Coordinates of C-alpha atoms and ligand atoms in Angstrom, one line a residue:
X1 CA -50.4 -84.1 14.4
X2 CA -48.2 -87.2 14.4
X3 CA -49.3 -90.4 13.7
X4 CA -52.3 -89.2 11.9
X5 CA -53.0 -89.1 8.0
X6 CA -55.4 -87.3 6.1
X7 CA -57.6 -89.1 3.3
X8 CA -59.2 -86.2 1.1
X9 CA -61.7 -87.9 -1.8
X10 CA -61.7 -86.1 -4.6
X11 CA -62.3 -88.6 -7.5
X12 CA -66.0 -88.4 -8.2
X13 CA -67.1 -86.0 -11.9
X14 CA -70.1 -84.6 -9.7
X15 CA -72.3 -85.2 -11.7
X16 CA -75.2 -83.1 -10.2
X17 CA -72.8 -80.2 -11.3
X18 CA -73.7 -80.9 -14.8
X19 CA -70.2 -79.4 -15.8
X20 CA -67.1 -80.4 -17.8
X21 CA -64.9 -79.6 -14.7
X22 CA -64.4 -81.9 -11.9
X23 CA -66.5 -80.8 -9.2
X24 CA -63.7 -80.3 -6.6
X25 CA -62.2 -77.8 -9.0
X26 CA -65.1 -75.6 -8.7
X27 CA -64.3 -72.5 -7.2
X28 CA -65.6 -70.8 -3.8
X29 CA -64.3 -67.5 -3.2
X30 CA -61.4 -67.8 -5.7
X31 CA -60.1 -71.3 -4.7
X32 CA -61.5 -75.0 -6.0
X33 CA -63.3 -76.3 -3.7
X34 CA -60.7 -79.0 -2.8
X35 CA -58.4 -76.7 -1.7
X36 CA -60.7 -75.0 1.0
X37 CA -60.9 -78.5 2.2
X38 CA -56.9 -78.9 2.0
X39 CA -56.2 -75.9 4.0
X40 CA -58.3 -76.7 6.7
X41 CA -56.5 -80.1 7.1
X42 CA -53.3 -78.3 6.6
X43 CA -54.4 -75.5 9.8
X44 CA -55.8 -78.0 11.8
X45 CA -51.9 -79.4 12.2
X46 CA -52.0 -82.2 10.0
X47 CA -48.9 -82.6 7.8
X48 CA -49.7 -86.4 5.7
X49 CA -52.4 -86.2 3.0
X50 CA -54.0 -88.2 0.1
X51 CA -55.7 -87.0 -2.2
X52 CA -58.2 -89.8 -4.1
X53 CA -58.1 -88.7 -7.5
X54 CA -60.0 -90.1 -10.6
X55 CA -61.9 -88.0 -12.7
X56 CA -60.1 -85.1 -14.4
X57 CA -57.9 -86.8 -12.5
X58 CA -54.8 -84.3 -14.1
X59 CA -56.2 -81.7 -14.1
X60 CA -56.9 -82.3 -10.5
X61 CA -53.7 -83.1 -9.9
X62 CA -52.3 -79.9 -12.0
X63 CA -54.2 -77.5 -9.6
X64 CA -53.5 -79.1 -6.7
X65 CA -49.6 -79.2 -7.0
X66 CA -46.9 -81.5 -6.2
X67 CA -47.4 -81.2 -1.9
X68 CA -49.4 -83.9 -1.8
X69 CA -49.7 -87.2 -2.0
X70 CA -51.9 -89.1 -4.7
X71 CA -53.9 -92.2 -4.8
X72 CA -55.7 -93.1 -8.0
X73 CA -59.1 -94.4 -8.3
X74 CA -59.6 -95.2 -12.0
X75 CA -63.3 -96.2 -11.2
X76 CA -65.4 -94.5 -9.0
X77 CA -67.1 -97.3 -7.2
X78 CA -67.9 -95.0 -4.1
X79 CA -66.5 -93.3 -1.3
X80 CA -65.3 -97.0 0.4
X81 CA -63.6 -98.0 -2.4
X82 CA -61.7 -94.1 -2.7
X83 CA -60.5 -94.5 0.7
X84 CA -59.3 -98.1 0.0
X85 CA -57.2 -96.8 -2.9
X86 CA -55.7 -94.4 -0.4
X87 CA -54.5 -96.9 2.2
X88 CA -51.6 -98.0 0.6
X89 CA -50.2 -94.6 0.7
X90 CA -50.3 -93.9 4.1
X91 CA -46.9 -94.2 5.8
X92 CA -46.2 -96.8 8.4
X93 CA -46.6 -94.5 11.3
X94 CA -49.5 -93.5 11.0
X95 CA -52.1 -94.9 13.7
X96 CA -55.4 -92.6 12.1
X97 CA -57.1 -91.7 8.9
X98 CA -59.4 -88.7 9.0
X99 CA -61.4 -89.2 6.1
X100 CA -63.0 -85.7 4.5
X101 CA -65.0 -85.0 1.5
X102 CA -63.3 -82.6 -1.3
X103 CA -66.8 -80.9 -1.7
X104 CA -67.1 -80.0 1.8
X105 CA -65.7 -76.0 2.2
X106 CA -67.0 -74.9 4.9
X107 CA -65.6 -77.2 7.0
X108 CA -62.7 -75.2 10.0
X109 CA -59.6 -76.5 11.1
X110 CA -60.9 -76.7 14.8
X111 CA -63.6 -78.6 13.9
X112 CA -61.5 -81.2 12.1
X113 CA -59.1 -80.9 15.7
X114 CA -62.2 -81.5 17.7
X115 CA -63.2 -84.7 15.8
X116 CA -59.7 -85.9 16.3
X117 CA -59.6 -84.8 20.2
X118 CA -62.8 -86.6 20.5
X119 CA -61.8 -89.9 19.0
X120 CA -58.5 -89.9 21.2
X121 CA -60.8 -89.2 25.0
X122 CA -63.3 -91.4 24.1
X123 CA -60.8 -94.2 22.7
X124 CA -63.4 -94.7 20.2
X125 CA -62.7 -96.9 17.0
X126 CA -64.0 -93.7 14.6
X127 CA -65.8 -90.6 15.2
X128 CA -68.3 -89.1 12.7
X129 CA -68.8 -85.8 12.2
X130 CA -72.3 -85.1 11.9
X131 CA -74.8 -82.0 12.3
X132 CA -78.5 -81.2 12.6
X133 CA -80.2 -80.4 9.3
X134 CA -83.5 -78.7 9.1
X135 CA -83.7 -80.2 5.3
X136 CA -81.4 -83.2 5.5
X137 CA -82.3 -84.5 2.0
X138 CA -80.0 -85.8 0.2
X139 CA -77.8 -86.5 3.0
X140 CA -76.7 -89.8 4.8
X141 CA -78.8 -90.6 8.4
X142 CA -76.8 -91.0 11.6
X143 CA -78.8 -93.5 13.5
X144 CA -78.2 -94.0 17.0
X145 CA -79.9 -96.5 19.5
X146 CA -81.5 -96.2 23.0
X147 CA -78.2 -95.2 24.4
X148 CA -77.2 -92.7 22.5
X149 CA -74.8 -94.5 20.5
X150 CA -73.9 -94.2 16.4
X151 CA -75.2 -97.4 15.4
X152 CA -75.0 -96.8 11.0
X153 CA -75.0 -94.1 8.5
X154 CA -78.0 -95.1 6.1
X155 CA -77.9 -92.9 2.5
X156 CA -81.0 -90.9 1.7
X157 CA -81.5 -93.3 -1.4
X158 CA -81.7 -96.5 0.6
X159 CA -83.5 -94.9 4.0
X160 CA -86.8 -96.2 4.8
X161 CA -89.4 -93.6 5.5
X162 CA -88.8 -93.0 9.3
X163 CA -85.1 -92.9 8.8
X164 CA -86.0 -90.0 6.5
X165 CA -87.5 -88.0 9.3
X166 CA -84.2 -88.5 10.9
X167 CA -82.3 -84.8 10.9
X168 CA -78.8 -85.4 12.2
X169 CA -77.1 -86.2 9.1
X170 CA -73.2 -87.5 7.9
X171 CA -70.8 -85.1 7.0
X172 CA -68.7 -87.0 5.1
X173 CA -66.1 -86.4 8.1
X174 CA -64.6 -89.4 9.8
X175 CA -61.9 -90.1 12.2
X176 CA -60.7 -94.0 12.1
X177 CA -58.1 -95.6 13.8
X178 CA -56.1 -97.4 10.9
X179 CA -56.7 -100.7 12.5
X180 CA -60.7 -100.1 12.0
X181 CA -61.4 -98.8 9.2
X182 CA -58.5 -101.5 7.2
X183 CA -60.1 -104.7 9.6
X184 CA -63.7 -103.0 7.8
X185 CA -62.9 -101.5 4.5
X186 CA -62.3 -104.5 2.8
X187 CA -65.6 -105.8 3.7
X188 CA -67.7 -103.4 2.5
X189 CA -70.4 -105.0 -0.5
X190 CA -71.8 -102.7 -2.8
X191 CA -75.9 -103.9 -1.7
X192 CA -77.5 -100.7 -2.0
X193 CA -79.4 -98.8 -4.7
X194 CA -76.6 -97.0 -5.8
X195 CA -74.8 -100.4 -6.1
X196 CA -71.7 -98.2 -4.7
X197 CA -69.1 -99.2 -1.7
X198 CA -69.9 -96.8 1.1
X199 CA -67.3 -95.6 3.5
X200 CA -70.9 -95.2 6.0
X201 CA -70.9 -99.2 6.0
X202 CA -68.0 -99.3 8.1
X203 CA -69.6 -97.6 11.0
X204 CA -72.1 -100.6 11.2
X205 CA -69.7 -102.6 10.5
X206 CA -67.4 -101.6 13.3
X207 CA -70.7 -101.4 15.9
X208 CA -71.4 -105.2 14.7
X209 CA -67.5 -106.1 16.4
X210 CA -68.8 -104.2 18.9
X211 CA -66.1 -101.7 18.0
X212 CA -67.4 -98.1 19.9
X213 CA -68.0 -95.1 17.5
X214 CA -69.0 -92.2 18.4
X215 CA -69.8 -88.5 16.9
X216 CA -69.2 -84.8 17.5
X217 CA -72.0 -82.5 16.3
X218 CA -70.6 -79.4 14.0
X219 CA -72.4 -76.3 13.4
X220 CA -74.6 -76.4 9.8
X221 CA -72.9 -73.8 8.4
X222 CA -69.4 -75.7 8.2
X223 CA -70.8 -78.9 6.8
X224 CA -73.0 -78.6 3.7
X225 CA -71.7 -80.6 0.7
X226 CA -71.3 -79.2 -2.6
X227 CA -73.4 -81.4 -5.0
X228 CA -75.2 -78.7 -7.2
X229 CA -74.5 -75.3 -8.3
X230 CA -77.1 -73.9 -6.0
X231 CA -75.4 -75.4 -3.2
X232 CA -72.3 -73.8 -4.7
X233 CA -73.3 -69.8 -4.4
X234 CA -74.7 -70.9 -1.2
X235 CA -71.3 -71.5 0.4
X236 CA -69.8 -68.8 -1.7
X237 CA -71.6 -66.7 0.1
X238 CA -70.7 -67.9 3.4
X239 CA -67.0 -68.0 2.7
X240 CA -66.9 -64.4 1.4
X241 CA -68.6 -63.6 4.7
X242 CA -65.8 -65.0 6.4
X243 CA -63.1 -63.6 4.6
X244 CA -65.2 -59.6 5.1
X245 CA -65.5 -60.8 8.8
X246 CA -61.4 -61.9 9.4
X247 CA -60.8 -58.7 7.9
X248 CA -63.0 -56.4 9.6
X249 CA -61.6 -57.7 12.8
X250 CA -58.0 -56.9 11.6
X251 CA -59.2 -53.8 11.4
X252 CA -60.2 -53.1 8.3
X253 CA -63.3 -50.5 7.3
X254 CA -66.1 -52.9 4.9
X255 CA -69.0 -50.3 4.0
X256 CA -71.1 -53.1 2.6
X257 CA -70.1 -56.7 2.9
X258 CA -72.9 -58.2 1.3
X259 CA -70.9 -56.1 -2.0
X260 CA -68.0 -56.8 -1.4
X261 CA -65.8 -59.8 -2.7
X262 CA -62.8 -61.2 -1.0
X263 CA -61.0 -63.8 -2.1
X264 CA -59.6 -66.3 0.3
X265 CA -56.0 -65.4 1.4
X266 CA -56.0 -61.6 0.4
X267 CA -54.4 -59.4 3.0
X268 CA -55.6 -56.2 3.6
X269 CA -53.6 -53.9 6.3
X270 CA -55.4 -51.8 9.3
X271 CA -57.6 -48.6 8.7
X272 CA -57.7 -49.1 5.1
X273 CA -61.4 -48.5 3.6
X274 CA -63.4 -50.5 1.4
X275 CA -66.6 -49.1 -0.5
X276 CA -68.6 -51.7 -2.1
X277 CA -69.0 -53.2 -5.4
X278 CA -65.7 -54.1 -4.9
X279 CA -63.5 -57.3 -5.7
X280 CA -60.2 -58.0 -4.2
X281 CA -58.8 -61.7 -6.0
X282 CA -55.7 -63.6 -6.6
X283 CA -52.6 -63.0 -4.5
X284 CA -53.8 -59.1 -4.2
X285 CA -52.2 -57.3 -0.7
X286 CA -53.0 -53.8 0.1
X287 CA -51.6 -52.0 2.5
X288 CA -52.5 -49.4 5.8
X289 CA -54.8 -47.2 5.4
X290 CA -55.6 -47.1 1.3
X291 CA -59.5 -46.4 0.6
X292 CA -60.6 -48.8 -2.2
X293 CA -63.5 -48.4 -4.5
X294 CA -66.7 -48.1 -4.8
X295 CA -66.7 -50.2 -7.8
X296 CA -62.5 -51.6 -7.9
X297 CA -61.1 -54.7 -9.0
X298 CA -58.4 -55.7 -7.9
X299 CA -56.4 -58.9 -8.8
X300 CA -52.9 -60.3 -7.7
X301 CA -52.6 -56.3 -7.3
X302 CA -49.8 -55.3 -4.7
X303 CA -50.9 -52.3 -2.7
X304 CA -48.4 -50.0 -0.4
X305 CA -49.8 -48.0 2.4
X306 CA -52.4 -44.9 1.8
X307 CA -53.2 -45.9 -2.0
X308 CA -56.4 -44.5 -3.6
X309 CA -58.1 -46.5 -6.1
X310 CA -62.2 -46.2 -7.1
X311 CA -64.4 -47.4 -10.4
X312 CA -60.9 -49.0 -11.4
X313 CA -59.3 -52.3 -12.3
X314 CA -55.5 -53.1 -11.3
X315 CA -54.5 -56.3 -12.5
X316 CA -50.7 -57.9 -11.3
X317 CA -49.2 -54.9 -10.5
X318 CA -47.3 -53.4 -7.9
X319 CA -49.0 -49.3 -6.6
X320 CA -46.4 -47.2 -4.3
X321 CA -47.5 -45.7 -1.3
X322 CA -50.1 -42.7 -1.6
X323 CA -50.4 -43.4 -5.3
X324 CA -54.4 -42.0 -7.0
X325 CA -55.8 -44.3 -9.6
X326 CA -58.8 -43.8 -11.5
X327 CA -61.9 -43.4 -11.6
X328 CA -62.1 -45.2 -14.6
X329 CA -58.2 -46.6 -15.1
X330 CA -57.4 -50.1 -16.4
X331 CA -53.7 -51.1 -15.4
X332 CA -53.1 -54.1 -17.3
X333 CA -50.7 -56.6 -16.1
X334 CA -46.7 -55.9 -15.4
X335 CA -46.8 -52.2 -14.3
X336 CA -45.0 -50.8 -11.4
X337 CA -45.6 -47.5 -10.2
X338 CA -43.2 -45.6 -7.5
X339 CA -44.8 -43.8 -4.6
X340 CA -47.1 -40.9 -5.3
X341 CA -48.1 -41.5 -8.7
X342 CA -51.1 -40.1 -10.2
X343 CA -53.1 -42.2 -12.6
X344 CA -56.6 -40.2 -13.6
X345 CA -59.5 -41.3 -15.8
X346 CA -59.5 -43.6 -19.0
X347 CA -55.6 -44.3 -18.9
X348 CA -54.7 -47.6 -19.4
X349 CA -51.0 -48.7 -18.5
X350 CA -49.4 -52.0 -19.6
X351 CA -46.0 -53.7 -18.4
X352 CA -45.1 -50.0 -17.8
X353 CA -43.0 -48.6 -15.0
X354 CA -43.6 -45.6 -13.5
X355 CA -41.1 -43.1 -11.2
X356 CA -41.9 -41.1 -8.4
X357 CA -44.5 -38.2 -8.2
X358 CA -45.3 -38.8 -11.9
X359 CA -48.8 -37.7 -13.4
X360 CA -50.9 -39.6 -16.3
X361 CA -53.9 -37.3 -15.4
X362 CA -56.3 -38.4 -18.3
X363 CA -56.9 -40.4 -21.9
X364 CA -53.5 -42.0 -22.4
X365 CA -52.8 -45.8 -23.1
X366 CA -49.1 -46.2 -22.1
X367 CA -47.5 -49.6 -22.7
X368 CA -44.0 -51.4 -22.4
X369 CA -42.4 -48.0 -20.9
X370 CA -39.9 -46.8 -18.6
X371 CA -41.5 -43.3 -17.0
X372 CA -38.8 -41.1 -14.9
X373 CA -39.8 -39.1 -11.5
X374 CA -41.6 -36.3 -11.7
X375 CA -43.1 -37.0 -15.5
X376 CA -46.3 -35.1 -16.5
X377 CA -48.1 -36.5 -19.5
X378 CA -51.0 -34.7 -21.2
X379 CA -54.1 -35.5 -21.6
X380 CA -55.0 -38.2 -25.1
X381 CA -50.9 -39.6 -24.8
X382 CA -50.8 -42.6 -26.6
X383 CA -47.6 -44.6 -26.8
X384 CA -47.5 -46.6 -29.9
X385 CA -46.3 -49.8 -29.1
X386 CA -47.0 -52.2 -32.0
X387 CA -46.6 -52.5 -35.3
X388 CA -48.9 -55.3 -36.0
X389 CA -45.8 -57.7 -35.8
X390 CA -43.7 -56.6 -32.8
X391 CA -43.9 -54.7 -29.5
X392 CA -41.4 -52.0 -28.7
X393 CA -40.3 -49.9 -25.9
X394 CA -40.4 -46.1 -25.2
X395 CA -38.3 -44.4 -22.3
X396 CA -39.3 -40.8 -21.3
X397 CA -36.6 -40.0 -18.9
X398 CA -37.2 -37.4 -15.3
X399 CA -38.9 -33.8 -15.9
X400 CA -40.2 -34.6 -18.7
X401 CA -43.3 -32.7 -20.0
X402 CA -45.4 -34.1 -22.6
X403 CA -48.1 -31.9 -24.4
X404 CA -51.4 -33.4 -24.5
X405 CA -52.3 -35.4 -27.8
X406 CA -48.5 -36.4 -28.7
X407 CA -48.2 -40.2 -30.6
X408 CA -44.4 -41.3 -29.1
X409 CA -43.6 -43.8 -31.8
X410 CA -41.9 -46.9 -30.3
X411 CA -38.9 -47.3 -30.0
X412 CA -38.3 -43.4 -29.0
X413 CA -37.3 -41.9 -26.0
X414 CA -37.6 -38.3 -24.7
X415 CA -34.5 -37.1 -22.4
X416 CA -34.4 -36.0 -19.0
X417 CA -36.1 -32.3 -18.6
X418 CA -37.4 -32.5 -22.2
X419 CA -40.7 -30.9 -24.0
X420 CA -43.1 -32.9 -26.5
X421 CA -45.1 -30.2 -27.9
X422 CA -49.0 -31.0 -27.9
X423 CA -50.4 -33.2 -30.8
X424 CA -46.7 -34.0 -32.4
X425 CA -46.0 -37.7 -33.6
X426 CA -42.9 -38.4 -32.1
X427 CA -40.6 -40.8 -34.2
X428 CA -37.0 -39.7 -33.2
X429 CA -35.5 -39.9 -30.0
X430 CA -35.6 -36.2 -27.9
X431 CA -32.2 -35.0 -26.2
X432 CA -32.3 -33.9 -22.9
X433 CA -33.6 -30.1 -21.9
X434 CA -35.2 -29.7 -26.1
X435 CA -38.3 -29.2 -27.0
X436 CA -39.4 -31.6 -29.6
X437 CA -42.8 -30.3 -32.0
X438 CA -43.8 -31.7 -35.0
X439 CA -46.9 -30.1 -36.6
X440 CA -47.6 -28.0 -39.6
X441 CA -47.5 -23.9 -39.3
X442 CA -50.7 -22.7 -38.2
X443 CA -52.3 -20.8 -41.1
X444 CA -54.8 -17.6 -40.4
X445 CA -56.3 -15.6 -43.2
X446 CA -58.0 -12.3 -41.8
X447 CA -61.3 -11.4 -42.6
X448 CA -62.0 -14.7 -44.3
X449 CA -65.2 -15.3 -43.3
X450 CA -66.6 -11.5 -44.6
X451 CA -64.9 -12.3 -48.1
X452 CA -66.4 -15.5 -48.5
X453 CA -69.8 -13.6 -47.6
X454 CA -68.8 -10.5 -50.3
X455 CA -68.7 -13.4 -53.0
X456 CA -71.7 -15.3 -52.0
X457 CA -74.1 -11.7 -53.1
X458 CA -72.0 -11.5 -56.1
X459 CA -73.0 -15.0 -57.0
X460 CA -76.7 -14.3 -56.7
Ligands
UD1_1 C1 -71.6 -88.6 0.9 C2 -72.0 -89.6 2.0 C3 -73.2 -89.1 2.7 C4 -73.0 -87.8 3.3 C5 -72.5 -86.8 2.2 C6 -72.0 -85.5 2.9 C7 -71.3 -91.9 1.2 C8 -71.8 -93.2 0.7 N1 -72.2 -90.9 1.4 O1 -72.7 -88.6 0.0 O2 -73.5 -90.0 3.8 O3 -74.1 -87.3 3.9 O4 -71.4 -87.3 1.5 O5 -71.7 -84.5 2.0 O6 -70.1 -91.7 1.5 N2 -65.8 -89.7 -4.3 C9 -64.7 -90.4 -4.8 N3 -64.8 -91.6 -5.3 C10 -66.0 -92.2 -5.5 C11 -67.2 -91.5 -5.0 C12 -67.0 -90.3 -4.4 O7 -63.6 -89.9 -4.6 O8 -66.1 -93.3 -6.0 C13 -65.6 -88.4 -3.7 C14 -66.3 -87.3 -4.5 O9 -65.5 -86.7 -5.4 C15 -66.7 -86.3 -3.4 C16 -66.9 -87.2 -2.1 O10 -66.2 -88.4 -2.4 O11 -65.7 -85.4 -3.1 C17 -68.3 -87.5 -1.8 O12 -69.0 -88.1 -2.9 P1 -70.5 -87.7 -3.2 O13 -70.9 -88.5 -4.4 O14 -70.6 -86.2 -3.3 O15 -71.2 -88.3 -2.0 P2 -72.7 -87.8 -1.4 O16 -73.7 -88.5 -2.3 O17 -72.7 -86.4 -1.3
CA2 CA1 -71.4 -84.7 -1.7

């Protein structure tokens, strides 16, 4: 949108968060709160934002990156005072401020485009966003006069007890035009209870010039603020019903949303199926058609098509297409596994790369190796990695058996077409084609059992 910044506050500790964090870096559905807010601004077309920071202010600043603009507010003397600190950061061309709170999620881009559109038709000198609560406590009053007209915002705190009754309540969401809100902002007195400078006063300060404001009503759901930690899980909840609901209409199979838990942003291809108890975080992307869970985590995990995965956790790794993991697997991060690979029951795989159509059926750590194609390791494999100081590699190379129970002693490696006999502890590289065993000869004395009886009644 051009001509138009956005001002996004997000200064204040939150103090009804009791937390060491800054409340915009609370998270809803795997992202701070801020950034929910951000990426509405950012869909709704708008390309210039500030960001009021204060408290935690680098922190803030550390999880919010270098694409945006920011505006310090050492003291947090309220939400008119934040914006003021923004002004002189807005570029010249810009004609409007939209002014949103960073603990306001829910909030969609076309509700922030409608505000806008609104404020343009009408000509207006601001636009509040405001919406209808059925429990507005807590929450500033929009009150309008006989006409119909935004006349002031009034904070719970200072209302009278009539304005209380009042139910259409301030967002936090406001549309200025730049000549408004700097002719009012700098007027603003900090004569209330809270003995803060609030961005509301400018709307009866505007109405006094006999400036027109006006407001768009958004739907509830999009416009509670985050102020405690109960209003936190509440729009958790929302938001991981949206991301369940953008996917199911992508086509995706969710057998219990009200399980399931999607962070924002995670892409998940057509026909794949979800069973519940499931988590999918981070930067995680599966592909067509994989079936996932019940009971799978998934984070920053890279999915191909027609993957199965249940009762497992994949963390930053990449699967191949019609790859089985689990149930029961941990793959730790830095593994890469080639199409068709089998991963079975308590295997755990770390920084390990894995070739086509190989097999770690059951019971096997495996870490920092190179598997070949077509691999089959035996059940209780243990690759040993460490030796208390440093970690080494192993590399077991295409056709390569190994019997069930084998130690491979980093740094080894076991040749193409090769056999590791079962329980051997493997500390010397194997050539190609041999079969490698280490174990003592198998005694077996006949009839033992009867002579130890024979000598037991001569004992008596
Ligand atoms: C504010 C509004 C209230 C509205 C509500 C909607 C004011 C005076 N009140 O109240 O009318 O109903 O939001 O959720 O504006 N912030 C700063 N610097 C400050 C103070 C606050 O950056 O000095 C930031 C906070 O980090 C927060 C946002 O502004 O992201 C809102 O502040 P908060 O204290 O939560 O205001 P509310 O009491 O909720
Ligand atoms: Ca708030």
């Amino acid at each position: 949108m051009q001509g138009l910044g956005a001002v996004v506050l997000a200064a204040g500790q939150g103090k009804r968060m009791r937390s060491d964090t800054p409340k915009v870096l609370h998270r809803a559905a795997g992202a701070p709160l801020v950034c929910h807010v951000l990426d509405a601004v950012k869909e709704a077309g708008i390309t210039e934002t500030i960001v009021v920071i204060g408290q935690g202010s680098e922190v803030v600043r550390a999880a919010l990156g270098p694409d945006y603009t920011y505006a310090l507010q050492e003291e947090q003397l309220g939400t008119g005072d934040a914006v003021k600190k923004s002004l002189p950061h807005l570029s010249a061309d810009c004609q409007e401020v939209l002014v949103v709170c960073g603990d306001t999620p829910l909030l969609k881009p076309e509700t922030l485009a409608a505000l806008v559109r609104v404020r343009r038709e009408t000509g207006a000198a601001a636009a509040v966003l405001t919406s209808i609560f059925d429990d507005p406590q807590g929450y500033g009053r929009v009150l309008r006069n006989e006409d119909n007209m935004v006349e002031a915002i009034v904070e719970d705190r200072d209302a009278a007890e009539d304005q209380k009754l009042v139910q259409e309540i301030n967002t936090g969401t406001y549309i200025f035009t730049r000549k408004a809100l700097e002719a009012t902002i700098c007027r603003l007195q900090p004569d209330n209870k809270q003995g803060e400078y609030y961005l509301t006063d400018c709307i009866h300060l505007l109405r006094e010039a006999g400036s027109p404001v006006t407001a768009v009503i958004a739907p509830a759901g999009e416009t509670e603020g985050i102020n405690t930690r109960v209003q936190l899980a509440a729009a958790e909840r929302i938001l991981r019903e949206r991301e369940c609901l953008r996917l199911m209409e992508d086509g995706v199979t969710i057998c219990d949303p009200s399980t399931t838990y999607i962070d924002k942003g995670v892409q998940v291809g057509q026909d794949t199926v979800i069973y519940p108890f499931t988590f999918l975080e981070g930067k995680t992307r599966v592909g067509k058609g994989c079936v996932i869970g019940p009971g799978t985590r998934l984070s920053s995990a890279i999915l191909e098509e027609g993957v199965f995965v249940q009762y497992s956790v994949v963390v930053e790794s990449t699967i191949g297409k019609g790859c089985q993991i689990g149930p029961f697997a941990y793959l730790r991060p830095g593994n890469v596994l080639s199409d068709q690979v089998k991963i079975g029951d308590f295997v755990e795989l770390k920084k390990t790369t894995v070739g086509l159509g190989s097999k770690i059926p059951h019971l096997s750590y495996i870490g920092d190796t190179t598997v070949g194609a077509h691999v089959n390791i035996g059940a209780g494999t243990i690759t040993c990695n460490y030796d208390g100081v440093k970690k080494y590699q192993t590399t077991i190379d295409d056709g390569a058996f190994i019997g069930s129970n084998a130690n491979l002693v980093a740094p080894v490696s076991v040749g193409k077409d090769a056999v590791i006999g079962a329980g051997s502890t493997i500390t010397k590289d194997v050539l190609p084609e041999s079969l490698a065993i280490e174990r003592a000869k198998q005694t077996v004395i006949p009839n033992w059992m009867q002579k130890k009886k024979e000598k037991g009644e001569q004992e008596k």
